[in-house]
Amino acid sequence: QSVLTQPPSASGTPGQRVTISCSGSSSNIGSNTVNWYQQLPGTAPKLLIYSNNQRPSGVPDRFSGSKSGTSASLAISGLQSEDEADYYCAAWDDSLNGGVVFGGGTKLTVL
Amino acid sequence: QVQLVQSGAEVKKPGASVKVSCKASGYTFTSYDINWVRQATGQGLEWMGWMNVNSGNTGYAQKFQGRVTMTRNTSISTAYMELSSLRSEDTAVYYCARGLHYGVTTYWFDPWGQGTLVTVSS
């Protein structure tokens, strides 16, 4: 049971826009910024979005992030076949000893 | 380029310990945290803890308290994660990741190591 809640799956056709949601609480998303990681099949996770909506250099502007209250979203526009991957949201959690919490991950399928 | 390279796969028996290494290059090792995250086959990501590489201070997820130890050797830019009293449920890929922060509310991981498969089996 992950602390952050994501839909287990999402899908879209090439060129479409898809969004993936991430729901948390006041101790994590409500208090801290959200990051998104992309994990291509058989590889290590890679930073996609940090601090809610910042893209590291090299990440296409087709990827965007937003946050409102205790929820966040990742949007992918102009969907491409190479976007098929698992996507994870994460945030620092201020409860107990603190620490990073992840969503359970969303498997994106490009139809 | 900034890179983290981890040690190779391990097979351990239940009750044993495993120590995974993570060698950093391309940046000043002592200027950033190192975090450890694991992923069981077909499952999601699970954060295990972090280490301030400069001071050696650590913070562990409650689930791993008492079983995990994170250390470093700054002379060779290498971090280590040791997990003891292994059980079958610890079979997973273990990743190290550099931690970056901005202020007190923003903390992210970049880059990640390639992962180390630890198999616990009798």
PDB file of N, CA and C in Angstrom, chain B residues 4-73:
ATOM      1  N   LEU B   4      26.473   7.203 -11.264  1.00  0.00           N
ATOM      2  CA  LEU B   4      26.564   6.308 -10.110  1.00  0.00           C
ATOM      3  C   LEU B   4      26.637   4.889 -10.647  1.00  0.00           C
ATOM      4  N   VAL B   5      27.680   4.149 -10.274  1.00  0.00           N
ATOM      5  CA  VAL B   5      27.858   2.786 -10.753  1.00  0.00           C
ATOM      6  C   VAL B   5      27.846   1.843  -9.556  1.00  0.00           C
ATOM      7  N   GLN B   6      26.933   0.890  -9.584  1.00  0.00           N
ATOM      8  CA  GLN B   6      26.747  -0.021  -8.453  1.00  0.00           C
ATOM      9  C   GLN B   6      27.448  -1.350  -8.669  1.00  0.00           C
ATOM     10  N   SER B   7      27.610  -2.059  -7.575  1.00  0.00           N
ATOM     11  CA  SER B   7      28.248  -3.379  -7.609  1.00  0.00           C
ATOM     12  C   SER B   7      27.290  -4.405  -8.213  1.00  0.00           C
ATOM     13  N   GLY B   8      27.821  -5.586  -8.476  1.00  0.00           N
ATOM     14  CA  GLY B   8      27.080  -6.601  -9.195  1.00  0.00           C
ATOM     15  C   GLY B   8      26.082  -7.379  -8.356  1.00  0.00           C
ATOM     16  N   ALA B   9      25.334  -8.225  -9.045  1.00  0.00           N
ATOM     17  CA  ALA B   9      24.274  -8.999  -8.414  1.00  0.00           C
ATOM     18  C   ALA B   9      24.804  -9.898  -7.294  1.00  0.00           C
ATOM     19  N   GLU B  10      23.940 -10.143  -6.321  1.00  0.00           N
ATOM     20  CA  GLU B  10      24.292 -10.956  -5.160  1.00  0.00           C
ATOM     21  C   GLU B  10      23.217 -12.011  -4.929  1.00  0.00           C
ATOM     22  N   VAL B  11      23.646 -13.168  -4.455  1.00  0.00           N
ATOM     23  CA  VAL B  11      22.724 -14.212  -4.005  1.00  0.00           C
ATOM     24  C   VAL B  11      23.083 -14.532  -2.566  1.00  0.00           C
ATOM     25  N   LYS B  12      22.113 -14.420  -1.691  1.00  0.00           N
ATOM     26  CA  LYS B  12      22.350 -14.636  -0.264  1.00  0.00           C
ATOM     27  C   LYS B  12      21.332 -15.605   0.318  1.00  0.00           C
ATOM     28  N   LYS B  13      21.738 -16.254   1.404  1.00  0.00           N
ATOM     29  CA  LYS B  13      20.829 -17.152   2.104  1.00  0.00           C
ATOM     30  C   LYS B  13      20.068 -16.364   3.166  1.00  0.00           C
ATOM     31  N   PRO B  14      18.874 -16.819   3.511  1.00  0.00           N
ATOM     32  CA  PRO B  14      18.115 -16.167   4.582  1.00  0.00           C
ATOM     33  C   PRO B  14      18.939 -16.059   5.858  1.00  0.00           C
ATOM     34  N   GLY B  15      18.865 -14.878   6.487  1.00  0.00           N
ATOM     35  CA  GLY B  15      19.615 -14.629   7.712  1.00  0.00           C
ATOM     36  C   GLY B  15      20.956 -13.975   7.486  1.00  0.00           C
ATOM     37  N   ALA B  16      21.440 -14.004   6.268  1.00  0.00           N
ATOM     38  CA  ALA B  16      22.738 -13.403   5.956  1.00  0.00           C
ATOM     39  C   ALA B  16      22.594 -11.895   5.776  1.00  0.00           C
ATOM     40  N   SER B  17      23.727 -11.237   5.491  1.00  0.00           N
ATOM     41  CA  SER B  17      23.751  -9.801   5.211  1.00  0.00           C
ATOM     42  C   SER B  17      24.280  -9.572   3.798  1.00  0.00           C
ATOM     43  N   VAL B  18      23.940  -8.434   3.239  1.00  0.00           N
ATOM     44  CA  VAL B  18      24.463  -8.050   1.926  1.00  0.00           C
ATOM     45  C   VAL B  18      24.926  -6.604   2.002  1.00  0.00           C
ATOM     46  N   LYS B  19      26.013  -6.319   1.283  1.00  0.00           N
ATOM     47  CA  LYS B  19      26.533  -4.952   1.233  1.00  0.00           C
ATOM     48  C   LYS B  19      26.676  -4.548  -0.224  1.00  0.00           C
ATOM     49  N   VAL B  20      25.959  -3.523  -0.621  1.00  0.00           N
ATOM     50  CA  VAL B  20      25.952  -3.037  -1.999  1.00  0.00           C
ATOM     51  C   VAL B  20      26.721  -1.719  -2.048  1.00  0.00           C
ATOM     52  N   SER B  21      27.555  -1.573  -3.074  1.00  0.00           N
ATOM     53  CA  SER B  21      28.328  -0.333  -3.206  1.00  0.00           C
ATOM     54  C   SER B  21      27.814   0.521  -4.357  1.00  0.00           C
ATOM     55  N   CYS B  22      28.138   1.797  -4.295  1.00  0.00           N
ATOM     56  CA  CYS B  22      27.653   2.789  -5.258  1.00  0.00           C
ATOM     57  C   CYS B  22      28.772   3.799  -5.451  1.00  0.00           C
ATOM     58  N   LYS B  23      29.457   3.739  -6.598  1.00  0.00           N
ATOM     59  CA  LYS B  23      30.601   4.621  -6.830  1.00  0.00           C
ATOM     60  C   LYS B  23      30.173   5.824  -7.651  1.00  0.00           C
ATOM     61  N   ALA B  24      30.472   7.002  -7.140  1.00  0.00           N
ATOM     62  CA  ALA B  24      30.077   8.242  -7.788  1.00  0.00           C
ATOM     63  C   ALA B  24      31.213   8.836  -8.604  1.00  0.00           C
ATOM     64  N   SER B  25      30.863   9.488  -9.691  1.00  0.00           N
ATOM     65  CA  SER B  25      31.848  10.205 -10.501  1.00  0.00           C
ATOM     66  C   SER B  25      31.185  11.388 -11.183  1.00  0.00           C
ATOM     67  N   GLY B  26      32.009  12.359 -11.566  1.00  0.00           N
ATOM     68  CA  GLY B  26      31.489  13.501 -12.315  1.00  0.00           C
ATOM     69  C   GLY B  26      31.002  14.657 -11.465  1.00  0.00           C
ATOM     70  N   TYR B  27      31.116  14.542 -10.129  1.00  0.00           N
ATOM     71  CA  TYR B  27      30.704  15.636  -9.254  1.00  0.00           C
ATOM     72  C   TYR B  27      31.438  15.503  -7.926  1.00  0.00           C
ATOM     73  N   THR B  28      31.328  16.521  -7.080  1.00  0.00           N
ATOM     74  CA  THR B  28      31.958  16.484  -5.765  1.00  0.00           C
ATOM     75  C   THR B  28      31.120  15.609  -4.843  1.00  0.00           C
ATOM     76  N   PHE B  29      31.669  14.432  -4.521  1.00  0.00           N
ATOM     77  CA  PHE B  29      30.923  13.391  -3.805  1.00  0.00           C
ATOM     78  C   PHE B  29      30.340  13.887  -2.493  1.00  0.00           C
ATOM     79  N   THR B  30      31.092  14.716  -1.772  1.00  0.00           N
ATOM     80  CA  THR B  30      30.656  15.130  -0.438  1.00  0.00           C
ATOM     81  C   THR B  30      29.627  16.253  -0.438  1.00  0.00           C
ATOM     82  N   SER B  31      29.258  16.737  -1.608  1.00  0.00           N
ATOM     83  CA  SER B  31      28.318  17.857  -1.679  1.00  0.00           C
ATOM     84  C   SER B  31      26.849  17.446  -1.763  1.00  0.00           C
ATOM     85  N   TYR B  32      26.583  16.169  -1.891  1.00  0.00           N
ATOM     86  CA  TYR B  32      25.207  15.707  -2.067  1.00  0.00           C
ATOM     87  C   TYR B  32      24.938  14.464  -1.230  1.00  0.00           C
ATOM     88  N   ASP B  33      23.650  14.265  -0.903  1.00  0.00           N
ATOM     89  CA  ASP B  33      23.237  13.050  -0.219  1.00  0.00           C
ATOM     90  C   ASP B  33      23.264  11.869  -1.177  1.00  0.00           C
ATOM     91  N   ILE B  34      23.297  10.673  -0.592  1.00  0.00           N
ATOM     92  CA  ILE B  34      23.026   9.446  -1.337  1.00  0.00           C
ATOM     93  C   ILE B  34      21.829   8.772  -0.671  1.00  0.00           C
ATOM     94  N   ASN B  35      20.851   8.402  -1.480  1.00  0.00           N
ATOM     95  CA  ASN B  35      19.672   7.689  -1.024  1.00  0.00           C
ATOM     96  C   ASN B  35      19.680   6.268  -1.575  1.00  0.00           C
ATOM     97  N   TRP B  36      18.942   5.396  -0.920  1.00  0.00           N
ATOM     98  CA  TRP B  36      18.782   4.024  -1.393  1.00  0.00           C
ATOM     99  C   TRP B  36      17.287   3.719  -1.530  1.00  0.00           C
ATOM    100  N   VAL B  37      16.944   3.123  -2.673  1.00  0.00           N
ATOM    101  CA  VAL B  37      15.560   2.793  -3.009  1.00  0.00           C
ATOM    102  C   VAL B  37      15.555   1.363  -3.533  1.00  0.00           C
ATOM    103  N   ARG B  38      14.561   0.578  -3.161  1.00  0.00           N
ATOM    104  CA  ARG B  38      14.515  -0.787  -3.692  1.00  0.00           C
ATOM    105  C   ARG B  38      13.214  -1.029  -4.437  1.00  0.00           C
ATOM    106  N   GLN B  39      13.254  -2.071  -5.275  1.00  0.00           N
ATOM    107  CA  GLN B  39      12.101  -2.407  -6.104  1.00  0.00           C
ATOM    108  C   GLN B  39      12.028  -3.914  -6.271  1.00  0.00           C
ATOM    109  N   ALA B  40      11.040  -4.531  -5.667  1.00  0.00           N
ATOM    110  CA  ALA B  40      10.813  -5.960  -5.863  1.00  0.00           C
ATOM    111  C   ALA B  40      10.281  -6.171  -7.281  1.00  0.00           C
ATOM    112  N   THR B  41      10.460  -7.369  -7.794  1.00  0.00           N
ATOM    113  CA  THR B  41      10.063  -7.676  -9.162  1.00  0.00           C
ATOM    114  C   THR B  41       8.593  -7.373  -9.384  1.00  0.00           C
ATOM    115  N   GLY B  42       8.322  -6.532 -10.386  1.00  0.00           N
ATOM    116  CA  GLY B  42       6.945  -6.209 -10.722  1.00  0.00           C
ATOM    117  C   GLY B  42       6.261  -5.258  -9.760  1.00  0.00           C
ATOM    118  N   GLN B  43       7.028  -4.724  -8.811  1.00  0.00           N
ATOM    119  CA  GLN B  43       6.449  -3.853  -7.791  1.00  0.00           C
ATOM    120  C   GLN B  43       6.956  -2.421  -7.949  1.00  0.00           C
ATOM    121  N   GLY B  44       6.484  -1.550  -7.057  1.00  0.00           N
ATOM    122  CA  GLY B  44       6.864  -0.146  -7.113  1.00  0.00           C
ATOM    123  C   GLY B  44       8.151   0.150  -6.368  1.00  0.00           C
ATOM    124  N   LEU B  45       8.452   1.430  -6.262  1.00  0.00           N
ATOM    125  CA  LEU B  45       9.674   1.900  -5.620  1.00  0.00           C
ATOM    126  C   LEU B  45       9.450   2.107  -4.123  1.00  0.00           C
ATOM    127  N   GLU B  46      10.451   1.728  -3.343  1.00  0.00           N
ATOM    128  CA  GLU B  46      10.362   1.840  -1.882  1.00  0.00           C
ATOM    129  C   GLU B  46      11.635   2.510  -1.363  1.00  0.00           C
ATOM    130  N   TRP B  47      11.482   3.654  -0.727  1.00  0.00           N
ATOM    131  CA  TRP B  47      12.627   4.385  -0.200  1.00  0.00           C
ATOM    132  C   TRP B  47      13.115   3.744   1.088  1.00  0.00           C
ATOM    133  N   MET B  48      14.433   3.561   1.195  1.00  0.00           N
ATOM    134  CA  MET B  48      15.013   2.914   2.369  1.00  0.00           C
ATOM    135  C   MET B  48      15.667   3.894   3.331  1.00  0.00           C
ATOM    136  N   GLY B  49      16.265   4.960   2.787  1.00  0.00           N
ATOM    137  CA  GLY B  49      16.926   5.904   3.663  1.00  0.00           C
ATOM    138  C   GLY B  49      17.892   6.794   2.900  1.00  0.00           C
ATOM    139  N   TRP B  50      18.492   7.722   3.631  1.00  0.00           N
ATOM    140  CA  TRP B  50      19.433   8.660   3.025  1.00  0.00           C
ATOM    141  C   TRP B  50      20.662   8.814   3.906  1.00  0.00           C
ATOM    142  N   MET B  51      21.716   9.323   3.295  1.00  0.00           N
ATOM    143  CA  MET B  51      22.943   9.611   4.016  1.00  0.00           C
ATOM    144  C   MET B  51      23.509  10.944   3.549  1.00  0.00           C
ATOM    145  N   ASN B  52      23.803  11.810   4.501  1.00  0.00           N
ATOM    146  CA  ASN B  52      24.562  13.019   4.206  1.00  0.00           C
ATOM    147  C   ASN B  52      26.012  12.586   4.043  1.00  0.00           C
ATOM    148  N   VAL B  53      26.506  12.632   2.823  1.00  0.00           N
ATOM    149  CA  VAL B  53      27.838  12.086   2.548  1.00  0.00           C
ATOM    150  C   VAL B  53      28.928  12.883   3.250  1.00  0.00           C
ATOM    151  N   ASN B  54      28.714  14.172   3.439  1.00  0.00           N
ATOM    152  CA  ASN B  54      29.735  15.007   4.071  1.00  0.00           C
ATOM    153  C   ASN B  54      29.899  14.658   5.549  1.00  0.00           C
ATOM    154  N   SER B  55      28.773  14.576   6.270  1.00  0.00           N
ATOM    155  CA  SER B  55      28.834  14.332   7.716  1.00  0.00           C
ATOM    156  C   SER B  55      28.750  12.863   8.087  1.00  0.00           C
ATOM    157  N   GLY B  56      28.175  12.074   7.197  1.00  0.00           N
ATOM    158  CA  GLY B  56      27.924  10.667   7.510  1.00  0.00           C
ATOM    159  C   GLY B  56      26.602  10.456   8.233  1.00  0.00           C
ATOM    160  N   ASN B  57      25.876  11.528   8.522  1.00  0.00           N
ATOM    161  CA  ASN B  57      24.574  11.381   9.163  1.00  0.00           C
ATOM    162  C   ASN B  57      23.616  10.616   8.268  1.00  0.00           C
ATOM    163  N   THR B  58      22.751   9.839   8.889  1.00  0.00           N
ATOM    164  CA  THR B  58      21.818   9.005   8.138  1.00  0.00           C
ATOM    165  C   THR B  58      20.402   9.143   8.660  1.00  0.00           C
ATOM    166  N   GLY B  59      19.455   8.770   7.809  1.00  0.00           N
ATOM    167  CA  GLY B  59      18.047   8.704   8.205  1.00  0.00           C
ATOM    168  C   GLY B  59      17.441   7.513   7.497  1.00  0.00           C
ATOM    169  N   TYR B  60      16.823   6.627   8.257  1.00  0.00           N
ATOM    170  CA  TYR B  60      16.312   5.387   7.687  1.00  0.00           C
ATOM    171  C   TYR B  60      14.797   5.338   7.779  1.00  0.00           C
ATOM    172  N   ALA B  61      14.174   4.719   6.774  1.00  0.00           N
ATOM    173  CA  ALA B  61      12.735   4.471   6.842  1.00  0.00           C
ATOM    174  C   ALA B  61      12.461   3.551   8.022  1.00  0.00           C
ATOM    175  N   GLN B  62      11.351   3.790   8.681  1.00  0.00           N
ATOM    176  CA  GLN B  62      11.031   3.031   9.889  1.00  0.00           C
ATOM    177  C   GLN B  62      11.054   1.520   9.636  1.00  0.00           C
ATOM    178  N   LYS B  63      10.610   1.127   8.474  1.00  0.00           N
ATOM    179  CA  LYS B  63      10.541  -0.297   8.142  1.00  0.00           C
ATOM    180  C   LYS B  63      11.906  -0.975   8.217  1.00  0.00           C
ATOM    181  N   PHE B  64      12.980  -0.220   7.967  1.00  0.00           N
ATOM    182  CA  PHE B  64      14.324  -0.817   7.883  1.00  0.00           C
ATOM    183  C   PHE B  64      15.197  -0.497   9.104  1.00  0.00           C
ATOM    184  N   GLN B  65      14.658   0.281  10.017  1.00  0.00           N
ATOM    185  CA  GLN B  65      15.425   0.635  11.211  1.00  0.00           C
ATOM    186  C   GLN B  65      15.926  -0.627  11.917  1.00  0.00           C
ATOM    187  N   GLY B  66      17.201  -0.638  12.243  1.00  0.00           N
ATOM    188  CA  GLY B  66      17.789  -1.776  12.934  1.00  0.00           C
ATOM    189  C   GLY B  66      18.349  -2.841  12.004  1.00  0.00           C
ATOM    190  N   ARG B  67      17.999  -2.771  10.718  1.00  0.00           N
ATOM    191  CA  ARG B  67      18.491  -3.783   9.756  1.00  0.00           C
ATOM    192  C   ARG B  67      19.367  -3.194   8.680  1.00  0.00           C
ATOM    193  N   VAL B  68      19.282  -1.878   8.468  1.00  0.00           N
ATOM    194  CA  VAL B  68      20.039  -1.241   7.391  1.00  0.00           C
ATOM    195  C   VAL B  68      21.100  -0.308   7.962  1.00  0.00           C
ATOM    196  N   THR B  69      22.233  -0.281   7.287  1.00  0.00           N
ATOM    197  CA  THR B  69      23.318   0.634   7.652  1.00  0.00           C
ATOM    198  C   THR B  69      23.872   1.251   6.380  1.00  0.00           C
ATOM    199  N   MET B  70      23.928   2.564   6.340  1.00  0.00           N
ATOM    200  CA  MET B  70      24.470   3.290   5.184  1.00  0.00           C
ATOM    201  C   MET B  70      25.760   3.978   5.594  1.00  0.00           C
ATOM    202  N   THR B  71      26.813   3.737   4.828  1.00  0.00           N
ATOM    203  CA  THR B  71      28.124   4.301   5.120  1.00  0.00           C
ATOM    204  C   THR B  71      28.750   4.836   3.835  1.00  0.00           C
ATOM    205  N   ARG B  72      29.913   5.425   3.979  1.00  0.00           N
ATOM    206  CA  ARG B  72      30.609   5.905   2.772  1.00  0.00           C
ATOM    207  C   ARG B  72      32.109   5.932   3.010  1.00  0.00           C
ATOM    208  N   ASN B  73      32.863   5.910   1.908  1.00  0.00           N
ATOM    209  CA  ASN B  73      34.310   6.098   1.935  1.00  0.00           C
ATOM    210  C   ASN B  73      34.580   7.255   0.984  1.00  0.00           C
TER     211      ASN B  73
END
